[in-house]
mmCIF file of C-alpha atoms in Angstrom:
data_model
loop_
_atom_site.group_PDB
_atom_site.id
_atom_site.type_symbol
_atom_site.label_atom_id
_atom_site.label_comp_id
_atom_site.label_asym_id
_atom_site.label_seq_id
_atom_site.Cartn_x
_atom_site.Cartn_y
_atom_site.Cartn_z
ATOM 1 C CA ASN M 1 0.000 0.000 0.000
ATOM 2 C CA ALA M 2 1.699 3.152 -1.193
ATOM 3 C CA GLY M 3 -0.846 5.480 0.400
ATOM 4 C CA VAL M 4 -0.535 7.778 3.392
ATOM 5 C CA MET M 5 -0.072 5.649 6.489
ATOM 6 C CA GLN M 6 -1.193 6.807 9.904
ATOM 7 C CA ASN M 7 -0.710 5.026 13.180
ATOM 8 C CA PRO M 8 -2.078 4.161 15.508
ATOM 9 C CA ARG M 9 -5.628 3.982 14.079
ATOM 10 C CA HIS M 10 -7.086 4.300 17.552
ATOM 11 C CA LEU M 11 -5.447 5.825 20.606
ATOM 12 C CA VAL M 12 -6.859 6.024 24.116
ATOM 13 C CA ARG M 13 -5.278 8.316 26.674
ATOM 14 C CA ARG M 14 -6.163 9.522 30.153
ATOM 15 C CA ARG M 15 -6.341 13.213 30.908
ATOM 16 C CA GLY M 16 -2.869 14.630 31.466
ATOM 17 C CA GLN M 17 -1.036 12.028 29.369
ATOM 18 C CA GLU M 18 0.756 12.640 26.087
ATOM 19 C CA ALA M 19 -0.496 11.531 22.681
ATOM 20 C CA ARG M 20 1.818 10.937 19.709
ATOM 21 C CA LEU M 21 0.309 10.494 16.277
ATOM 22 C CA ARG M 22 2.434 9.358 13.344
ATOM 23 C CA CYS M 23 2.084 9.924 9.633
ATOM 24 C CA SER M 24 4.161 8.477 6.813
ATOM 25 C CA PRO M 25 3.450 10.342 3.565
ATOM 26 C CA MET M 26 3.051 8.744 0.173
ATOM 27 C CA LYS M 27 6.290 7.815 -1.550
ATOM 28 C CA GLY M 28 7.776 10.846 -3.241
ATOM 29 C CA HIS M 29 5.712 13.326 -1.213
ATOM 30 C CA SER M 30 7.597 15.873 0.860
ATOM 31 C CA HIS M 31 4.683 18.007 2.091
ATOM 32 C CA VAL M 32 2.525 16.957 5.033
ATOM 33 C CA TYR M 33 -0.637 18.498 6.463
ATOM 34 C CA TRP M 34 -2.473 17.707 9.686
ATOM 35 C CA TYR M 35 -6.214 18.196 10.130
ATOM 36 C CA ARG M 36 -8.642 17.607 12.967
ATOM 37 C CA GLN M 37 -12.213 16.416 12.519
ATOM 38 C CA LEU M 38 -15.017 16.353 15.064
ATOM 39 C CA PRO M 39 -18.037 14.077 14.489
ATOM 40 C CA GLU M 40 -20.394 15.283 11.728
ATOM 41 C CA GLU M 41 -18.032 18.146 10.839
ATOM 42 C CA GLY M 42 -15.508 18.984 8.156
ATOM 43 C CA LEU M 43 -11.767 18.984 8.604
ATOM 44 C CA LYS M 44 -9.996 21.871 10.317
ATOM 45 C CA PHE M 45 -6.493 22.710 9.151
ATOM 46 C CA MET M 46 -3.869 22.516 11.877
ATOM 47 C CA VAL M 47 -0.358 22.614 10.422
ATOM 48 C CA TYR M 48 1.560 22.320 7.153
ATOM 49 C CA LEU M 49 5.114 20.961 7.124
ATOM 50 C CA GLN M 50 7.889 20.210 4.709
ATOM 51 C CA LYS M 51 10.883 18.103 5.609
ATOM 52 C CA GLU M 52 12.455 19.726 8.713
ATOM 53 C CA ASN M 53 10.362 22.894 8.305
ATOM 54 C CA ILE M 54 7.036 24.157 9.611
ATOM 55 C CA ILE M 55 5.474 26.186 6.810
ATOM 56 C CA ASP M 56 2.185 27.190 8.424
ATOM 57 C CA GLU M 57 0.982 26.362 11.939
ATOM 58 C CA SER M 58 -1.773 28.932 12.117
ATOM 59 C CA GLY M 59 -4.446 26.301 12.833
ATOM 60 C CA MET M 60 -2.657 24.681 15.724
ATOM 61 C CA PRO M 61 -3.340 25.653 19.360
ATOM 62 C CA LYS M 62 -0.423 27.592 20.802
ATOM 63 C CA GLU M 63 -0.139 25.394 23.876
ATOM 64 C CA ARG M 64 0.263 21.631 24.272
ATOM 65 C CA PHE M 65 0.333 20.916 20.508
ATOM 66 C CA SER M 66 3.459 20.524 18.392
ATOM 67 C CA ALA M 67 4.343 18.939 15.073
ATOM 68 C CA GLU M 68 7.515 17.887 13.329
ATOM 69 C CA PHE M 69 8.559 16.278 10.073
ATOM 70 C CA PRO M 70 12.184 15.179 10.465
ATOM 71 C CA LYS M 71 14.584 14.461 7.638
ATOM 72 C CA GLU M 72 14.172 10.746 8.301
ATOM 73 C CA GLY M 73 11.029 9.069 9.569
ATOM 74 C CA PRO M 74 7.372 9.980 9.830
ATOM 75 C CA SER M 75 5.748 13.245 10.729
ATOM 76 C CA ILE M 76 4.661 13.396 14.360
ATOM 77 C CA LEU M 77 1.777 15.343 15.880
ATOM 78 C CA ARG M 78 2.290 15.572 19.621
ATOM 79 C CA ILE M 79 -0.333 16.583 22.148
ATOM 80 C CA GLN M 80 0.884 17.068 25.693
ATOM 81 C CA GLN M 81 -1.304 16.939 28.822
ATOM 82 C CA VAL M 82 -4.369 15.885 26.864
ATOM 83 C CA VAL M 83 -7.837 17.051 27.870
ATOM 84 C CA ARG M 84 -11.292 15.684 27.001
ATOM 85 C CA GLY M 85 -11.719 18.318 24.306
ATOM 86 C CA ASP M 86 -8.798 16.835 22.365
ATOM 87 C CA SER M 87 -10.932 13.797 21.501
ATOM 88 C CA ALA M 88 -11.294 13.818 17.717
ATOM 89 C CA ALA M 89 -10.116 12.167 14.526
ATOM 90 C CA TYR M 90 -6.764 13.502 13.357
ATOM 91 C CA PHE M 91 -6.018 13.175 9.670
ATOM 92 C CA CYS M 92 -2.757 13.560 7.848
ATOM 93 C CA ALA M 93 -2.472 14.359 4.150
ATOM 94 C CA SER M 94 0.525 14.583 1.870
ATOM 95 C CA SER M 95 1.300 16.144 -1.489
ATOM 96 C CA ARG M 96 4.220 15.920 -3.881
ATOM 97 C CA THR M 97 4.935 19.647 -3.815
ATOM 98 C CA GLY M 98 3.194 22.713 -2.443
ATOM 99 C CA ASP M 99 2.159 24.100 -5.829
ATOM 100 C CA ASN M 100 -1.569 23.404 -6.049
ATOM 101 C CA GLN M 101 -0.965 19.665 -5.877
ATOM 102 C CA PRO M 102 -3.818 17.448 -4.644
ATOM 103 C CA GLN M 103 -3.650 16.278 -1.060
ATOM 104 C CA HIS M 104 -3.996 12.560 -0.382
ATOM 105 C CA PHE M 105 -5.313 11.555 3.015
ATOM 106 C CA GLY M 106 -4.582 8.741 5.416
ATOM 107 C CA ASP M 107 -7.357 6.956 7.303
ATOM 108 C CA GLY M 108 -6.784 8.976 10.447
ATOM 109 C CA THR M 109 -6.098 8.376 14.124
ATOM 110 C CA ARG M 110 -9.103 8.400 16.398
ATOM 111 C CA LEU M 111 -8.040 9.838 19.728
ATOM 112 C CA SER M 112 -10.217 9.210 22.771
ATOM 113 C CA ILE M 113 -9.514 10.865 26.097
ATOM 114 C CA LEU M 114 -10.859 9.170 29.218
ATOM 115 C CA THR J 1 -16.934 31.652 11.160
ATOM 116 C CA GLN J 2 -17.214 29.016 8.437
ATOM 117 C CA LEU J 3 -15.276 30.053 5.354
ATOM 118 C CA LEU J 4 -17.043 27.496 3.179
ATOM 119 C CA GLU J 5 -20.745 26.766 3.595
ATOM 120 C CA GLN J 6 -22.091 23.498 2.272
ATOM 121 C CA SER J 7 -25.753 22.764 1.704
ATOM 122 C CA PRO J 8 -27.726 20.795 2.396
ATOM 123 C CA GLN J 9 -26.160 19.339 5.529
ATOM 124 C CA PHE J 10 -28.096 16.098 5.199
ATOM 125 C CA LEU J 11 -29.744 14.493 2.192
ATOM 126 C CA SER J 12 -31.660 11.229 2.078
ATOM 127 C CA ILE J 13 -32.955 10.107 -1.311
ATOM 128 C CA GLN J 14 -34.102 7.020 -3.169
ATOM 129 C CA GLU J 15 -31.892 5.149 -5.595
ATOM 130 C CA GLY J 16 -32.237 6.600 -9.090
ATOM 131 C CA GLU J 17 -32.939 10.191 -8.036
ATOM 132 C CA ASN J 18 -30.756 13.147 -8.980
ATOM 133 C CA LEU J 19 -29.253 15.553 -6.474
ATOM 134 C CA THR J 20 -27.105 18.664 -6.229
ATOM 135 C CA VAL J 21 -24.805 19.680 -3.393
ATOM 136 C CA TYR J 22 -23.595 23.262 -3.036
ATOM 137 C CA CYS J 23 -20.419 24.816 -1.685
ATOM 138 C CA ASN J 24 -20.468 28.607 -1.212
ATOM 139 C CA SER J 25 -18.077 31.236 0.071
ATOM 140 C CA SER J 26 -17.550 34.969 0.058
ATOM 141 C CA SER J 27 -13.854 34.339 -0.599
ATOM 142 C CA VAL J 28 -12.114 33.631 -3.878
ATOM 143 C CA PHE J 29 -10.194 30.367 -4.099
ATOM 144 C CA SER J 30 -7.373 29.540 -6.460
ATOM 145 C CA SER J 31 -8.737 26.002 -6.716
ATOM 146 C CA LEU J 32 -11.375 23.855 -5.109
ATOM 147 C CA GLN J 33 -11.450 20.155 -4.413
ATOM 148 C CA TRP J 34 -14.284 17.735 -3.742
ATOM 149 C CA TYR J 35 -13.783 14.709 -1.511
ATOM 150 C CA ARG J 36 -15.930 11.792 -0.424
ATOM 151 C CA GLN J 37 -15.436 10.319 3.023
ATOM 152 C CA GLU J 38 -16.842 7.065 4.365
ATOM 153 C CA PRO J 39 -17.130 6.274 8.103
ATOM 154 C CA GLY J 40 -13.808 5.327 9.660
ATOM 155 C CA GLU J 41 -11.803 6.350 6.623
ATOM 156 C CA GLY J 42 -9.999 9.382 5.290
ATOM 157 C CA PRO J 43 -11.391 11.666 2.574
ATOM 158 C CA VAL J 44 -10.816 10.450 -0.973
ATOM 159 C CA LEU J 45 -10.208 13.078 -3.637
ATOM 160 C CA LEU J 46 -12.855 13.120 -6.396
ATOM 161 C CA VAL J 47 -11.874 16.172 -8.442
ATOM 162 C CA THR J 48 -9.954 19.446 -8.482
ATOM 163 C CA VAL J 49 -11.379 22.464 -10.314
ATOM 164 C CA VAL J 50 -9.146 25.425 -11.050
ATOM 165 C CA THR J 51 -10.639 27.702 -13.699
ATOM 166 C CA GLY J 52 -13.738 29.860 -13.149
ATOM 167 C CA GLY J 53 -16.694 28.318 -14.976
ATOM 168 C CA GLU J 54 -14.959 24.974 -15.302
ATOM 169 C CA VAL J 55 -17.126 21.852 -15.539
ATOM 170 C CA LYS J 56 -15.740 18.380 -14.938
ATOM 171 C CA LYS J 57 -17.537 15.075 -15.281
ATOM 172 C CA LEU J 58 -16.697 11.860 -13.480
ATOM 173 C CA LYS J 59 -19.144 9.184 -14.662
ATOM 174 C CA ARG J 60 -22.471 10.195 -13.030
ATOM 175 C CA LEU J 61 -20.897 13.093 -11.104
ATOM 176 C CA THR J 62 -20.697 16.606 -12.563
ATOM 177 C CA PHE J 63 -18.650 19.293 -10.827
ATOM 178 C CA GLN J 64 -18.849 22.988 -11.575
ATOM 179 C CA PHE J 65 -16.674 25.868 -10.370
ATOM 180 C CA GLY J 66 -18.393 29.253 -10.286
ATOM 181 C CA ASP J 67 -17.263 31.984 -12.675
ATOM 182 C CA ALA J 68 -15.967 34.070 -9.774
ATOM 183 C CA ARG J 69 -14.267 31.039 -8.148
ATOM 184 C CA LYS J 70 -16.265 31.545 -4.953
ATOM 185 C CA ASP J 71 -18.674 28.640 -5.224
ATOM 186 C CA SER J 72 -19.017 25.158 -6.612
ATOM 187 C CA SER J 73 -21.636 22.464 -7.088
ATOM 188 C CA LEU J 74 -21.671 18.705 -7.340
ATOM 189 C CA HIS J 75 -24.513 17.068 -9.247
ATOM 190 C CA ILE J 76 -25.112 13.323 -9.096
ATOM 191 C CA THR J 77 -27.329 11.706 -11.708
ATOM 192 C CA ALA J 78 -29.252 8.521 -10.921
ATOM 193 C CA ALA J 79 -27.797 8.120 -7.443
ATOM 194 C CA GLN J 80 -26.869 4.650 -6.236
ATOM 195 C CA PRO J 81 -26.451 3.258 -2.702
ATOM 196 C CA GLY J 82 -22.693 3.184 -3.337
ATOM 197 C CA ASP J 83 -22.770 6.998 -3.523
ATOM 198 C CA THR J 84 -23.643 7.162 0.180
ATOM 199 C CA GLY J 85 -21.070 9.114 2.179
ATOM 200 C CA LEU J 86 -19.945 12.504 3.420
ATOM 201 C CA TYR J 87 -19.134 14.907 0.577
ATOM 202 C CA LEU J 88 -16.642 17.623 1.438
ATOM 203 C CA CYS J 89 -15.525 20.630 -0.552
ATOM 204 C CA ALA J 90 -12.162 22.240 0.189
ATOM 205 C CA GLY J 91 -10.965 25.588 -1.117
ATOM 206 C CA ARG J 92 -7.303 26.423 -1.571
ATOM 207 C CA TYR J 93 -6.971 29.798 0.092
ATOM 208 C CA ASN J 94 -3.304 30.662 0.094
ATOM 209 C CA PHE J 95 -0.073 28.825 -0.588
ATOM 210 C CA ASN J 96 -1.190 25.256 0.047
ATOM 211 C CA LYS J 97 -3.669 25.709 2.899
ATOM 212 C CA PHE J 98 -7.118 24.265 2.327
ATOM 213 C CA TYR J 99 -10.309 25.222 4.118
ATOM 214 C CA PHE J 100 -12.942 22.512 4.314
ATOM 215 C CA GLY J 101 -16.695 22.892 4.365
ATOM 216 C CA SER J 102 -18.635 21.046 7.059
ATOM 217 C CA GLY J 103 -19.862 18.501 4.520
ATOM 218 C CA THR J 104 -23.065 17.076 3.108
ATOM 219 C CA LYS J 105 -24.055 13.696 4.451
ATOM 220 C CA LEU J 106 -25.739 11.754 1.643
ATOM 221 C CA ASN J 107 -27.766 8.595 2.163
ATOM 222 C CA VAL J 108 -29.056 6.785 -0.916
ATOM 223 C CA LYS J 109 -31.715 4.207 -0.083
ATOM 224 C CA PRO J 110 -32.089 1.132 -2.291
#
């Protein structure tokens, strides 16, 4: 499967713990985007990254949330000290370049906070 | 504030009927994409429209981008149960940031 791979598919955390969500883009894609989706809603942009660079993080909360896309390995979305309101589906998408290229999505990580 | 408004929010129709879903904004987009999402899965890209007034057909699906590049529509002819899903439009606003509408949930009954 050469698509966007996200893991884990489901993640359960207790309040105050850390959540780490991983995304491996499609082969040949160097641009990664993270989105958050609440039930019955559309996707909300969080952050846009290229290898080793954050291009746009305007949709990401200033506290507790961070994202990286290292030179080697997957992109990571990290949520520290999770709260109930962080429960959502988090989707990653990738594109070959940033020039109006289509974004291809993974199947998401469903995060549940107890 | 929702940058992209989709209507209707919910649509339940019988197999064989036609339907149109709308995506409207007060902002101009350099391109607009339509996705279909099924429960438990990620959105799957259906089409990208770039030019104002552009019409694209994908089998029974017809997509149109408004002349001013502020709105779009998706028309499905002779809907089938396999068309059931959440239809999302996404407008490219600047650089490569996309804003998504809240979606139209379509249910096609056999």
